[in-house]
Protein backbone atom coordinates (compact mmCIF):
# COMPACT_ATOMS: atom_id res chain seq x y z
CA UNK A 1 0.00 0.00 0.00
CA UNK A 2 0.98 3.61 -0.37
CA UNK A 3 1.76 6.11 2.31
CA UNK A 4 -0.80 8.15 4.23
CA UNK A 5 -0.90 11.92 3.95
CA UNK A 6 0.55 12.06 7.46
CA UNK A 7 3.51 9.85 6.49
CA UNK A 8 4.16 11.84 3.32
CA UNK A 9 4.00 15.12 5.24
CA UNK A 10 6.49 13.85 7.80
CA UNK A 11 8.96 12.73 5.16
CA UNK A 12 8.72 16.03 3.26
CA UNK A 13 8.54 18.30 6.33
CA UNK A 14 5.25 19.84 5.21
CA UNK A 15 1.75 19.77 6.70
CA UNK A 16 -0.86 17.15 5.94
CA UNK A 17 -3.00 19.94 4.49
CA UNK A 18 -0.26 20.81 1.99
CA UNK A 19 -0.03 17.15 0.94
CA UNK A 20 -3.81 17.02 0.54
CA UNK A 21 -3.78 20.21 -1.56
CA UNK A 22 -1.00 18.93 -3.83
CA UNK A 23 -2.76 15.60 -4.31
CA UNK A 24 -6.02 17.39 -5.12
CA UNK A 25 -4.30 19.42 -7.83
CA UNK A 26 -2.54 16.34 -9.25
CA UNK A 27 -5.80 14.38 -9.30
CA UNK A 28 -7.61 17.25 -11.07
CA UNK A 29 -4.85 17.42 -13.68
CA UNK A 30 -5.05 13.72 -14.53
CA UNK A 31 -8.84 13.49 -14.16
CA UNK A 32 -9.37 11.33 -11.10
CA UNK A 33 -11.16 11.88 -7.79
CA UNK A 34 -9.36 9.59 -5.35
CA UNK A 35 -6.15 7.67 -4.77
CA UNK A 36 -7.71 4.32 -5.58
CA UNK A 37 -8.28 5.47 -9.17
CA UNK A 38 -4.61 6.32 -9.68
CA UNK A 39 -3.19 2.83 -10.26
CA UNK A 40 -5.76 1.77 -12.89
CA UNK A 41 -5.21 5.11 -14.67
CA UNK A 42 -1.44 4.57 -14.75
CA UNK A 43 -1.87 1.01 -16.01
CA UNK A 44 -4.07 2.26 -18.88
CA UNK A 45 -1.31 4.71 -19.89
CA UNK A 46 1.21 1.89 -20.26
PDB file of C-alpha atoms in Angstrom:
ATOM      1  CA  UNK A   1       0.000   0.000   0.000  1.00  0.00           C
ATOM      2  CA  UNK A   2       0.978   3.612  -0.371  1.00  0.00           C
ATOM      3  CA  UNK A   3       1.761   6.115   2.312  1.00  0.00           C
ATOM      4  CA  UNK A   4      -0.798   8.145   4.231  1.00  0.00           C
ATOM      5  CA  UNK A   5      -0.903  11.916   3.950  1.00  0.00           C
ATOM      6  CA  UNK A   6       0.552  12.062   7.464  1.00  0.00           C
ATOM      7  CA  UNK A   7       3.509   9.849   6.490  1.00  0.00           C
ATOM      8  CA  UNK A   8       4.163  11.841   3.315  1.00  0.00           C
ATOM      9  CA  UNK A   9       3.996  15.117   5.236  1.00  0.00           C
ATOM     10  CA  UNK A  10       6.494  13.848   7.800  1.00  0.00           C
ATOM     11  CA  UNK A  11       8.964  12.731   5.160  1.00  0.00           C
ATOM     12  CA  UNK A  12       8.723  16.031   3.257  1.00  0.00           C
ATOM     13  CA  UNK A  13       8.539  18.296   6.331  1.00  0.00           C
ATOM     14  CA  UNK A  14       5.248  19.837   5.210  1.00  0.00           C
ATOM     15  CA  UNK A  15       1.749  19.772   6.705  1.00  0.00           C
ATOM     16  CA  UNK A  16      -0.858  17.151   5.942  1.00  0.00           C
ATOM     17  CA  UNK A  17      -3.000  19.942   4.492  1.00  0.00           C
ATOM     18  CA  UNK A  18      -0.259  20.806   1.988  1.00  0.00           C
ATOM     19  CA  UNK A  19      -0.035  17.151   0.944  1.00  0.00           C
ATOM     20  CA  UNK A  20      -3.810  17.020   0.535  1.00  0.00           C
ATOM     21  CA  UNK A  21      -3.778  20.205  -1.557  1.00  0.00           C
ATOM     22  CA  UNK A  22      -0.995  18.934  -3.829  1.00  0.00           C
ATOM     23  CA  UNK A  23      -2.762  15.599  -4.312  1.00  0.00           C
ATOM     24  CA  UNK A  24      -6.022  17.388  -5.120  1.00  0.00           C
ATOM     25  CA  UNK A  25      -4.296  19.424  -7.833  1.00  0.00           C
ATOM     26  CA  UNK A  26      -2.543  16.345  -9.251  1.00  0.00           C
ATOM     27  CA  UNK A  27      -5.804  14.383  -9.297  1.00  0.00           C
ATOM     28  CA  UNK A  28      -7.608  17.251 -11.066  1.00  0.00           C
ATOM     29  CA  UNK A  29      -4.852  17.421 -13.678  1.00  0.00           C
ATOM     30  CA  UNK A  30      -5.053  13.715 -14.528  1.00  0.00           C
ATOM     31  CA  UNK A  31      -8.836  13.490 -14.165  1.00  0.00           C
ATOM     32  CA  UNK A  32      -9.373  11.328 -11.101  1.00  0.00           C
ATOM     33  CA  UNK A  33     -11.161  11.877  -7.785  1.00  0.00           C
ATOM     34  CA  UNK A  34      -9.363   9.588  -5.347  1.00  0.00           C
ATOM     35  CA  UNK A  35      -6.146   7.671  -4.767  1.00  0.00           C
ATOM     36  CA  UNK A  36      -7.710   4.316  -5.577  1.00  0.00           C
ATOM     37  CA  UNK A  37      -8.283   5.474  -9.171  1.00  0.00           C
ATOM     38  CA  UNK A  38      -4.609   6.318  -9.680  1.00  0.00           C
ATOM     39  CA  UNK A  39      -3.192   2.826 -10.256  1.00  0.00           C
ATOM     40  CA  UNK A  40      -5.760   1.774 -12.894  1.00  0.00           C
ATOM     41  CA  UNK A  41      -5.207   5.106 -14.672  1.00  0.00           C
ATOM     42  CA  UNK A  42      -1.440   4.571 -14.752  1.00  0.00           C
ATOM     43  CA  UNK A  43      -1.867   1.011 -16.011  1.00  0.00           C
ATOM     44  CA  UNK A  44      -4.074   2.260 -18.875  1.00  0.00           C
ATOM     45  CA  UNK A  45      -1.311   4.707 -19.890  1.00  0.00           C
ATOM     46  CA  UNK A  46       1.214   1.892 -20.264  1.00  0.00           C
TER      47      UNK A  46
END
